[in-house]
mmCIF file of C-alpha atoms in Angstrom:
data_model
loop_
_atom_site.group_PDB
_atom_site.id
_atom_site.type_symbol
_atom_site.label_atom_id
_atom_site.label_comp_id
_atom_site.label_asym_id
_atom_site.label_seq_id
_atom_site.Cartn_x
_atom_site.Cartn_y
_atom_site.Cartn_z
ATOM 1 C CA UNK H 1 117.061 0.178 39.723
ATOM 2 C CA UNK H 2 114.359 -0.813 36.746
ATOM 3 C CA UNK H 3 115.790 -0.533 33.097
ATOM 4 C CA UNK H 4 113.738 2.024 32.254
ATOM 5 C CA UNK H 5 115.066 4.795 35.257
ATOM 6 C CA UNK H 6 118.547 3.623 33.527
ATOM 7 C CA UNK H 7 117.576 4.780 30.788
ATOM 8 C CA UNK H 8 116.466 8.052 31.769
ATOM 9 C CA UNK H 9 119.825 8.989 34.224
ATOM 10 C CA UNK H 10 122.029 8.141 30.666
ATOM 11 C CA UNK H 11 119.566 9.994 28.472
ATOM 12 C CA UNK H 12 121.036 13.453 27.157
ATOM 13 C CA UNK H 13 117.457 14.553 25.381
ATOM 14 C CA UNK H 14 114.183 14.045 26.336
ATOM 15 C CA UNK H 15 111.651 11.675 24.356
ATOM 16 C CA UNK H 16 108.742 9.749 24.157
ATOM 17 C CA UNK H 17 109.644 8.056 27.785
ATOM 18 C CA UNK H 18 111.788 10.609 29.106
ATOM 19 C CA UNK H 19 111.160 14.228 30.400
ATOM 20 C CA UNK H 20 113.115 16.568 31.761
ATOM 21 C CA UNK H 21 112.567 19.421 34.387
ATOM 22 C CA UNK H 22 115.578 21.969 35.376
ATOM 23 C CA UNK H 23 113.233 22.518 39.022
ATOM 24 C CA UNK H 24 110.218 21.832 40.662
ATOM 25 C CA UNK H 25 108.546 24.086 43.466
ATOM 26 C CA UNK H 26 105.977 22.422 45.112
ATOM 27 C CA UNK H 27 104.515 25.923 46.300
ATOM 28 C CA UNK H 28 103.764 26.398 42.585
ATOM 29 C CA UNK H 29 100.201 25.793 41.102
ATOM 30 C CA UNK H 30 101.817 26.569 37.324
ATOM 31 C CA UNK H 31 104.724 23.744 38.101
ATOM 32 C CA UNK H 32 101.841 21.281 39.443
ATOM 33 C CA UNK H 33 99.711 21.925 36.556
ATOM 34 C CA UNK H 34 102.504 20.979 34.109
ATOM 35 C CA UNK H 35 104.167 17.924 35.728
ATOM 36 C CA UNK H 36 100.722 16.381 35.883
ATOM 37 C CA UNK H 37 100.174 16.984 32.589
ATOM 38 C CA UNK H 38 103.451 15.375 31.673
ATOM 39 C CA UNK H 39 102.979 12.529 34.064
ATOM 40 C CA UNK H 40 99.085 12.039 32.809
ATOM 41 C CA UNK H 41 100.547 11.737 29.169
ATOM 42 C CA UNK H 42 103.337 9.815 30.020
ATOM 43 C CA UNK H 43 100.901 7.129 31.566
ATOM 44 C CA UNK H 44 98.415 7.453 28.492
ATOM 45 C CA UNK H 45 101.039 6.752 26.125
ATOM 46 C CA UNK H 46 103.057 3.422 27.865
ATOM 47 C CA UNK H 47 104.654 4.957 31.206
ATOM 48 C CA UNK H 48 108.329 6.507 31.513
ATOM 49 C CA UNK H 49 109.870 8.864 33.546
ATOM 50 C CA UNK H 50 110.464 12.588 34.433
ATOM 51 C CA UNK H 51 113.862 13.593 35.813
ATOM 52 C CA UNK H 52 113.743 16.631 38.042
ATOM 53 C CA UNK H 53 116.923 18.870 38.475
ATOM 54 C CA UNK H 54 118.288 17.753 35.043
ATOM 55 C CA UNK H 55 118.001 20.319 32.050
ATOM 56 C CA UNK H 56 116.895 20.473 28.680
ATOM 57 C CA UNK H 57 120.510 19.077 27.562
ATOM 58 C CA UNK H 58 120.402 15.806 30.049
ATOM 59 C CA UNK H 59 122.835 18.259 32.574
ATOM 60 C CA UNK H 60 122.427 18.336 36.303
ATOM 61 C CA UNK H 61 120.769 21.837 37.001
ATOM 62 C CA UNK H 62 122.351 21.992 40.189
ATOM 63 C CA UNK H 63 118.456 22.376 41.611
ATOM 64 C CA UNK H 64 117.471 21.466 44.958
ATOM 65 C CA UNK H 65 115.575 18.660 44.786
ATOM 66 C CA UNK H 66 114.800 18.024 48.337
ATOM 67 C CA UNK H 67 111.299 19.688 48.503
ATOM 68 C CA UNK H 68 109.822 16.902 45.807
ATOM 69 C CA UNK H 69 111.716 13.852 47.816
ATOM 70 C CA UNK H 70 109.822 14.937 50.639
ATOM 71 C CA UNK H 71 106.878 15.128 48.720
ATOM 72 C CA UNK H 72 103.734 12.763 50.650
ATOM 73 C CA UNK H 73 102.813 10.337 48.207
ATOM 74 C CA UNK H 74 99.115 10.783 48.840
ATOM 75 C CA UNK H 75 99.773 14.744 47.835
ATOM 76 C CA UNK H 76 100.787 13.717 44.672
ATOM 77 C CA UNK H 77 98.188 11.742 44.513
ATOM 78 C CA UNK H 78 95.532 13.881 45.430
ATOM 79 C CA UNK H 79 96.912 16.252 43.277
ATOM 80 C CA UNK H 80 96.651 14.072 40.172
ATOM 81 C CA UNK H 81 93.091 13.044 41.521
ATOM 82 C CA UNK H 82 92.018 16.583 41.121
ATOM 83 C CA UNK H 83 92.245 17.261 37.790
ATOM 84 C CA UNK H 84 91.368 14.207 36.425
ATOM 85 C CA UNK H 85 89.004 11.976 39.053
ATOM 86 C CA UNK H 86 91.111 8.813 38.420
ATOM 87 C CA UNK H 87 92.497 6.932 41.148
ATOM 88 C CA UNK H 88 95.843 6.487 39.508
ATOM 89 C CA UNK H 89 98.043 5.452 42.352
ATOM 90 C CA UNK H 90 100.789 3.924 39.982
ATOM 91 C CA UNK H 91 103.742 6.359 40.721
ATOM 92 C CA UNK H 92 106.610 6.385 42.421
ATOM 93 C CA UNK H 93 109.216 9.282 43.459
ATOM 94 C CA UNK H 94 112.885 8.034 43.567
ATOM 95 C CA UNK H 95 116.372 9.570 44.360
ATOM 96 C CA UNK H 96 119.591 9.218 42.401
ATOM 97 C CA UNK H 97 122.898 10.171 41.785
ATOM 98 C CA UNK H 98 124.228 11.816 38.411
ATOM 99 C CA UNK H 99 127.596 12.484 38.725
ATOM 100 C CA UNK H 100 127.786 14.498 42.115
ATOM 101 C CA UNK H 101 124.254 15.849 42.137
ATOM 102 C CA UNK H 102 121.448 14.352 43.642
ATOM 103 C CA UNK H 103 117.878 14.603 41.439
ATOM 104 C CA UNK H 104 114.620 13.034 41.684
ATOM 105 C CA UNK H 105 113.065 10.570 39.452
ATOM 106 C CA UNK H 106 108.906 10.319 38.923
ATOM 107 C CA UNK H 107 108.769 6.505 37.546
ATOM 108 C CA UNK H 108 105.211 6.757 35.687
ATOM 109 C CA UNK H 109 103.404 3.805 35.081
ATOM 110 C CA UNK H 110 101.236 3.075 31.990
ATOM 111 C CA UNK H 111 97.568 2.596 32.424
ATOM 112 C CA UNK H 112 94.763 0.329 30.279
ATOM 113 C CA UNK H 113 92.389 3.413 29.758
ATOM 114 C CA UNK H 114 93.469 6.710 29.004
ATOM 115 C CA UNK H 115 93.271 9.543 31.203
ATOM 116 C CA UNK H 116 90.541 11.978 30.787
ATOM 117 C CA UNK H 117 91.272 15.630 32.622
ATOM 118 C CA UNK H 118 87.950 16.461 34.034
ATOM 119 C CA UNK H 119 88.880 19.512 35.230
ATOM 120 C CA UNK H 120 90.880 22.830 33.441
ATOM 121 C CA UNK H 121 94.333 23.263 34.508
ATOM 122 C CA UNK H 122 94.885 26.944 34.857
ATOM 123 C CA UNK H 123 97.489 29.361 36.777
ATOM 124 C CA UNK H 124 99.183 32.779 37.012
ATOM 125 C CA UNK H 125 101.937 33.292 34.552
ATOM 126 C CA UNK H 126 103.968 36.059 34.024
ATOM 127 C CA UNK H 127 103.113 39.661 34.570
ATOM 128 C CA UNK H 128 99.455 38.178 36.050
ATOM 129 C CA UNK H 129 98.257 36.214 32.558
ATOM 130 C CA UNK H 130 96.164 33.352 33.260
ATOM 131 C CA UNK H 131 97.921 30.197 30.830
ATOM 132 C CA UNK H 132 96.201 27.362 30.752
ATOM 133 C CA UNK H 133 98.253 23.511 31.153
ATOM 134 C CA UNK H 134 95.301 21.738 29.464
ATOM 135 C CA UNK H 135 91.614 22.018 29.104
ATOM 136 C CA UNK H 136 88.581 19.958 30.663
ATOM 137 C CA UNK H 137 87.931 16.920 28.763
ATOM 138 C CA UNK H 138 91.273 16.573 27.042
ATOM 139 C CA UNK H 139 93.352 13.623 26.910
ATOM 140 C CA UNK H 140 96.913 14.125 26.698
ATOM 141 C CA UNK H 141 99.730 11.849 25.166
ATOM 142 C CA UNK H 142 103.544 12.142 24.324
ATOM 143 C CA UNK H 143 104.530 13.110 21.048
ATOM 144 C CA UNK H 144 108.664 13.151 20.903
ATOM 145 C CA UNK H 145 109.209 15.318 23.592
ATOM 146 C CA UNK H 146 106.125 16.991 24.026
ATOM 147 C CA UNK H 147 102.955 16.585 25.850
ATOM 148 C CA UNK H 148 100.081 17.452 23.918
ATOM 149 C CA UNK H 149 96.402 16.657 23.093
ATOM 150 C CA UNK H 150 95.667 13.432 21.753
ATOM 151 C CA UNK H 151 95.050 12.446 17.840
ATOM 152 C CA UNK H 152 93.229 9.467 16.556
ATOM 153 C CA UNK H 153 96.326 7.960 15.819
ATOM 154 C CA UNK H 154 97.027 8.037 19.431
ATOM 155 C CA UNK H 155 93.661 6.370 20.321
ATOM 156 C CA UNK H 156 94.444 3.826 17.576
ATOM 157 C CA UNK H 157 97.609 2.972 19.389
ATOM 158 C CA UNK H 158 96.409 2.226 22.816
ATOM 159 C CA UNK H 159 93.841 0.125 21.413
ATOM 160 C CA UNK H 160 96.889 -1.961 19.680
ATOM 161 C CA UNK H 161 98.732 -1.526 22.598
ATOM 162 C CA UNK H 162 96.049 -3.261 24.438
ATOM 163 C CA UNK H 163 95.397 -6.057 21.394
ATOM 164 C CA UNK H 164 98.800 -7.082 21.867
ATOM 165 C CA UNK H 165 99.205 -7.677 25.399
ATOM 166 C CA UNK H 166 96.316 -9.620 25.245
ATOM 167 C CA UNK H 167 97.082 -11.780 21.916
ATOM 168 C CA UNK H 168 100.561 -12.415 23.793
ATOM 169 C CA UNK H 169 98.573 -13.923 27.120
ATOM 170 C CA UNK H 170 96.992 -16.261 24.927
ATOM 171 C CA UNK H 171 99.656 -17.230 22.722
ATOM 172 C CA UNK H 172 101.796 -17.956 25.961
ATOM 173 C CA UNK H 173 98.712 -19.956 27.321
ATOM 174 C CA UNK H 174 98.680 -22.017 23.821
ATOM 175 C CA UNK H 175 101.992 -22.555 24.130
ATOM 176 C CA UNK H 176 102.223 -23.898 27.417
ATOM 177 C CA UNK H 177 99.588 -26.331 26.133
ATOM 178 C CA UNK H 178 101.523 -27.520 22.926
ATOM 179 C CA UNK H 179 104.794 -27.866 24.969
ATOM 180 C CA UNK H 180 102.927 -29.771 27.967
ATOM 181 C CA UNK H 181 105.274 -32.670 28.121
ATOM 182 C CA UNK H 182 104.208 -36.433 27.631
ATOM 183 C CA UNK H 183 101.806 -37.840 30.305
ATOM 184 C CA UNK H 184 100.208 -34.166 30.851
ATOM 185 C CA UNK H 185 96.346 -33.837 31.361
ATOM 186 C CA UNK H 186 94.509 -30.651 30.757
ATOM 187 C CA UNK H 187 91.418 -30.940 33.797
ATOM 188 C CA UNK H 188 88.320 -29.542 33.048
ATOM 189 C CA UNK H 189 85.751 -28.449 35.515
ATOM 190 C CA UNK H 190 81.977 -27.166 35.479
ATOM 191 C CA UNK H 191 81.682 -23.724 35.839
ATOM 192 C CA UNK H 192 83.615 -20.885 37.807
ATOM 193 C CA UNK H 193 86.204 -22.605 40.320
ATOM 194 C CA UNK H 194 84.548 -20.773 43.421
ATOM 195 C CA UNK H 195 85.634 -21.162 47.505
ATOM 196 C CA UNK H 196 82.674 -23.822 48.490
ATOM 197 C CA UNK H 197 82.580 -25.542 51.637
ATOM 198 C CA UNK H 198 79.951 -27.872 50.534
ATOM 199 C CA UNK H 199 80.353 -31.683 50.748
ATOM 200 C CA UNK H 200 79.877 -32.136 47.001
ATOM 201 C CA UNK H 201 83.273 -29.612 46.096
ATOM 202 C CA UNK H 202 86.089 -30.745 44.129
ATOM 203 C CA UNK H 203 89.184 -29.812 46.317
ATOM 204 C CA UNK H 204 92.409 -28.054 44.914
ATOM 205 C CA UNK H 205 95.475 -27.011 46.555
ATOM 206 C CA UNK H 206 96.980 -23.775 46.232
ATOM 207 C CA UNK H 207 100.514 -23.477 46.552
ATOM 208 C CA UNK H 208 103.176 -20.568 46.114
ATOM 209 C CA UNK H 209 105.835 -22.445 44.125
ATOM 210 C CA UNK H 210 106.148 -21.471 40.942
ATOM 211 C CA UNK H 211 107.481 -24.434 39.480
ATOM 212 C CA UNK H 212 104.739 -26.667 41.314
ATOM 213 C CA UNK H 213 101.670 -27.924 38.479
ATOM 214 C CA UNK H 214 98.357 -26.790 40.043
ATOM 215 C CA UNK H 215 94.919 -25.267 38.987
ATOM 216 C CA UNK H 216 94.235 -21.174 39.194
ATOM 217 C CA UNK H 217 90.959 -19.750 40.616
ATOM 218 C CA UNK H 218 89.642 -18.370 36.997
ATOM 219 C CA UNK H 219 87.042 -16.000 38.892
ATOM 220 C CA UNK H 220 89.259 -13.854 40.486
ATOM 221 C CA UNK H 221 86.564 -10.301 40.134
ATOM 222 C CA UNK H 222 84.885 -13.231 43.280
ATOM 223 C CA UNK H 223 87.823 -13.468 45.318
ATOM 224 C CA UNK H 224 89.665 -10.495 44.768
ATOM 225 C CA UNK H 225 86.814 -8.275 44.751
ATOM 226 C CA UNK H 226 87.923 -5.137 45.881
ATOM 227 C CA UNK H 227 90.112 -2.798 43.368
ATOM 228 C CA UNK H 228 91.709 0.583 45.315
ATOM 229 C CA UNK H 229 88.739 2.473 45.797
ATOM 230 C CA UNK H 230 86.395 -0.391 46.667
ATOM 231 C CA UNK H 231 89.243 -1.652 49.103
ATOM 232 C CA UNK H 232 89.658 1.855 50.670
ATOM 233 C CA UNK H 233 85.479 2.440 51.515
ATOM 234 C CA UNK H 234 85.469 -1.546 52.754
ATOM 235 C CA UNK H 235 88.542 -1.111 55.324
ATOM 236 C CA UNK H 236 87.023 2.286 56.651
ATOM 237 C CA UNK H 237 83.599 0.862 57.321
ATOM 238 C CA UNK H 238 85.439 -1.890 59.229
ATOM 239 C CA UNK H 239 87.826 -0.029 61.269
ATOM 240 C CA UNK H 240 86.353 1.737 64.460
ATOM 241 C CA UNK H 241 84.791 5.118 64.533
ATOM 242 C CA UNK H 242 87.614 7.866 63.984
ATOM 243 C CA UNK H 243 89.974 5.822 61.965
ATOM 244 C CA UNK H 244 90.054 6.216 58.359
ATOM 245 C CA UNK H 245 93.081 5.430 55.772
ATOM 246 C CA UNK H 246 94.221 6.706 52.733
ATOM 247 C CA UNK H 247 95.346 5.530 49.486
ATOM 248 C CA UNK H 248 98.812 6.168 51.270
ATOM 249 C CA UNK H 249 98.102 3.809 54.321
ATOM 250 C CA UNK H 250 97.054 0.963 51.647
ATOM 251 C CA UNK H 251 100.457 1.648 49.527
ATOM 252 C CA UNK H 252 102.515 1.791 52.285
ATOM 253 C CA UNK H 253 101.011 -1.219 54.019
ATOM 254 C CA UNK H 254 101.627 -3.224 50.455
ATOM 255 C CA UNK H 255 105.178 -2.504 50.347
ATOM 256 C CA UNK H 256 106.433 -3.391 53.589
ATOM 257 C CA UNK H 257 104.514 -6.178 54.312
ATOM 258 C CA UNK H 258 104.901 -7.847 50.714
ATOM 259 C CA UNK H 259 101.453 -7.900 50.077
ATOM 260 C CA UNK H 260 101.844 -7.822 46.468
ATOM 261 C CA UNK H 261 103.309 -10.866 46.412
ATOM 262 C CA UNK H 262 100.739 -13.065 48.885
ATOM 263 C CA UNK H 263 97.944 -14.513 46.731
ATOM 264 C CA UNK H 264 95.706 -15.013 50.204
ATOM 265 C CA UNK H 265 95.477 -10.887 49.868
ATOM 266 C CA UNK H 266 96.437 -9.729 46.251
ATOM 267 C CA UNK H 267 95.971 -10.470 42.954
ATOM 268 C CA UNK H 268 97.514 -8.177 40.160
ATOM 269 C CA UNK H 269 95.971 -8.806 36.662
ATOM 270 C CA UNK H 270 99.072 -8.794 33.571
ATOM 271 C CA UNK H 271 97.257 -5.997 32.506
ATOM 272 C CA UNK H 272 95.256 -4.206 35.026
ATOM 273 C CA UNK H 273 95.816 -3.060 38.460
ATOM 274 C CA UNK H 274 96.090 -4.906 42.282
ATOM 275 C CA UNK H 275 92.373 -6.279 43.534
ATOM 276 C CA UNK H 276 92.276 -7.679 46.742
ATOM 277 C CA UNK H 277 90.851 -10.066 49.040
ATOM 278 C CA UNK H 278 88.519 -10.404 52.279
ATOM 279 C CA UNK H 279 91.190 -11.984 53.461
ATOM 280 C CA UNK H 280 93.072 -8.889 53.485
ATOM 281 C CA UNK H 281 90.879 -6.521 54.891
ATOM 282 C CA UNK H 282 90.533 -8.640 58.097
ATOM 283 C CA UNK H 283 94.009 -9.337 58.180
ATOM 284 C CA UNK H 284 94.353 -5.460 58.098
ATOM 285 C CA UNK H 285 91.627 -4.547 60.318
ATOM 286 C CA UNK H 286 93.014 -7.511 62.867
ATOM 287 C CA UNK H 287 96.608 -5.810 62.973
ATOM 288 C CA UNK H 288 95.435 -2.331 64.009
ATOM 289 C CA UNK H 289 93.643 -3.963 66.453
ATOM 290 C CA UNK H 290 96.432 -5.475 68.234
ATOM 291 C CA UNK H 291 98.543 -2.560 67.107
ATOM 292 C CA UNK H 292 96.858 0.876 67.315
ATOM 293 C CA UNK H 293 100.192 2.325 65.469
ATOM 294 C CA UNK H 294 100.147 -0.594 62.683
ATOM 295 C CA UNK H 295 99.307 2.245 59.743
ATOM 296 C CA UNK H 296 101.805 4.905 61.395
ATOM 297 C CA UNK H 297 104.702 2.690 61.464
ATOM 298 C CA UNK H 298 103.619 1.274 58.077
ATOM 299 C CA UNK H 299 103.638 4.603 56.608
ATOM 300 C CA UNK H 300 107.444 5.528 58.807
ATOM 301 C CA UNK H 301 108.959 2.492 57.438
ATOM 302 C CA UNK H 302 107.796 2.848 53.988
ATOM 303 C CA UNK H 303 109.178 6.796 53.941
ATOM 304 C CA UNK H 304 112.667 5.550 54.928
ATOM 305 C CA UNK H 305 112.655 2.736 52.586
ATOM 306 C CA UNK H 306 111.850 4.827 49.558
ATOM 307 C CA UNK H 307 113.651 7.835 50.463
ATOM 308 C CA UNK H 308 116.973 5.636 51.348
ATOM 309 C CA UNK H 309 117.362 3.166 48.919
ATOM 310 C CA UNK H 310 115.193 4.875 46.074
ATOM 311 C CA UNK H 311 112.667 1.396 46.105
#
């Protein structure tokens, strides 16, 4: 399990990274309202993760967790998707053990651009009052504990955030240059390295061991073209009248075929989320067609993976 849902089974307050919730009814539109406001400013602010069934003290609740575990991931999704608009597909729903109690873990993951709520989040309280989770147009980070509307100072810090990660890609790329050992060449070609079949092409060999020297295709917006969305609308034009997927087929299909880690298919940017290939989409496209249940059993075995082992 990742260091950081370590961290939040040991934690005994909640923080920056860490939330707690004593329960979670999915029937609720108050509850939904407030753990995607959590999970939106958890994301705006570097990722973490909320712990449902624990209490304010880091205690087991004793809750029954079992509704949110068998949560569909697209609900949460489209949940998320209807308050704010974004495609954020970046979350994952785990179970775990503290002490004898089971409880569910929401591992967030941090995005490049903050999250805007385009629409008001607003439910029944108490005795009838409307409350209000957050407001259109706000963007929420986490401050300690809390959730709350963002400051300039927040703003300020993503954009560092963001300098950071991308000073440290090119300091590692200078320093692989510096420590090149004796004998290395640096090759330099004209233009974009593009997929030609023209007589005049230089050739280059791709190859999937990391250790092995070789060139990178710099244009990868060309050959991974496609980002979630993008993929989503391609596939469904391709597939035959009456099939459509969901941003649920697509996750599923990554994780139990490995697609994450095929560079024919996917290519993940450091900082920046999966784009994909026309290679993928007819690989895709081919496999329902010899298999009519390919995105069913992709979406079965996916279910049992996550809910078993917590992946």
């Amino acid at each position: 399990m990742p260091s950081l849902l370590d961290k939040g089974l040991k934690a005994k307050r909640e923080s920056k990274f860490v939330d707690f919730k004593r329960e979670f009814d999915p029937a609720s539109p108050g509850e939904w309202c407030e753990l995607i406001k959590d999970i939106v400013a958890m994301a705006n602010s570097g990722g973490g993760v909320i712990l449902i069934g624990i209490d304010d003290g880091g205690i087991p609740s004793n809750a029954d967790v079992t509704a949110i575990l068998a949560l569909d991931h697209a609900k949460v999704l489209d949940k998320i998707r209807k308050y704010t608009g974004s495609e954020f597909v970046e979350i994952e729903v785990h179970e775990a053990q503290k002490g004898a109690d089971t409880i569910a873990l929401l591992e967030v993951a941090a995005v490049e651009v903050p999250i805007v709520f385009q629409e008001v989040g607003t439910y029944e309280g108490h005795a009838g009052k409307q409350k209000t989770a957050f407001s259109k147009g706000t963007v929420y980070f986490r401050h300690g504990a809390k959730s709350e509307p963002g400051t300039t100072t927040d703003l300020r810090n993503v954009i560092e955030r963001r300098l950071k990660a991308i000073r440290a890609e090119w300091l590692d790329g200078v320093r692989k240059v510096v420590t090149a050992p004796q004998g290395s060449a640096v090759s330099i070609f004209a233009g974009d390295v593009r997929e030609s079949d023209e007589v005049g092409a230089v050739p280059i060999r791709l190859v999937t061991d990391p250790e092995a020297p070789g060139y990178r295709l710099i244009d990868h917006d060309t050959t991974y073209p496609y980002r979630q969305k993008e993929f989503m609308s391609k596939i469904n034009d391709m597939l035959p009248d009456g099939v459509n997927v969901s941003t649920y087929d697509i996750l599923a299909v990554r994780r139990v075929h490995d697609i994450d880690r095929q560079p024919t298919y996917c290519h993940t940017p450091k900082f920046g989320s999966p784009q994909y290939s026309d290679s993928f989409a007819t690989w895709i496209v081919a496999s329902h067609k010899e298999n009519n249940e390919f995105f069913a059993e992709a979406r079965s075995k996916y279910h049992q993976g996550t809910h078993r082992n917590g992946e």
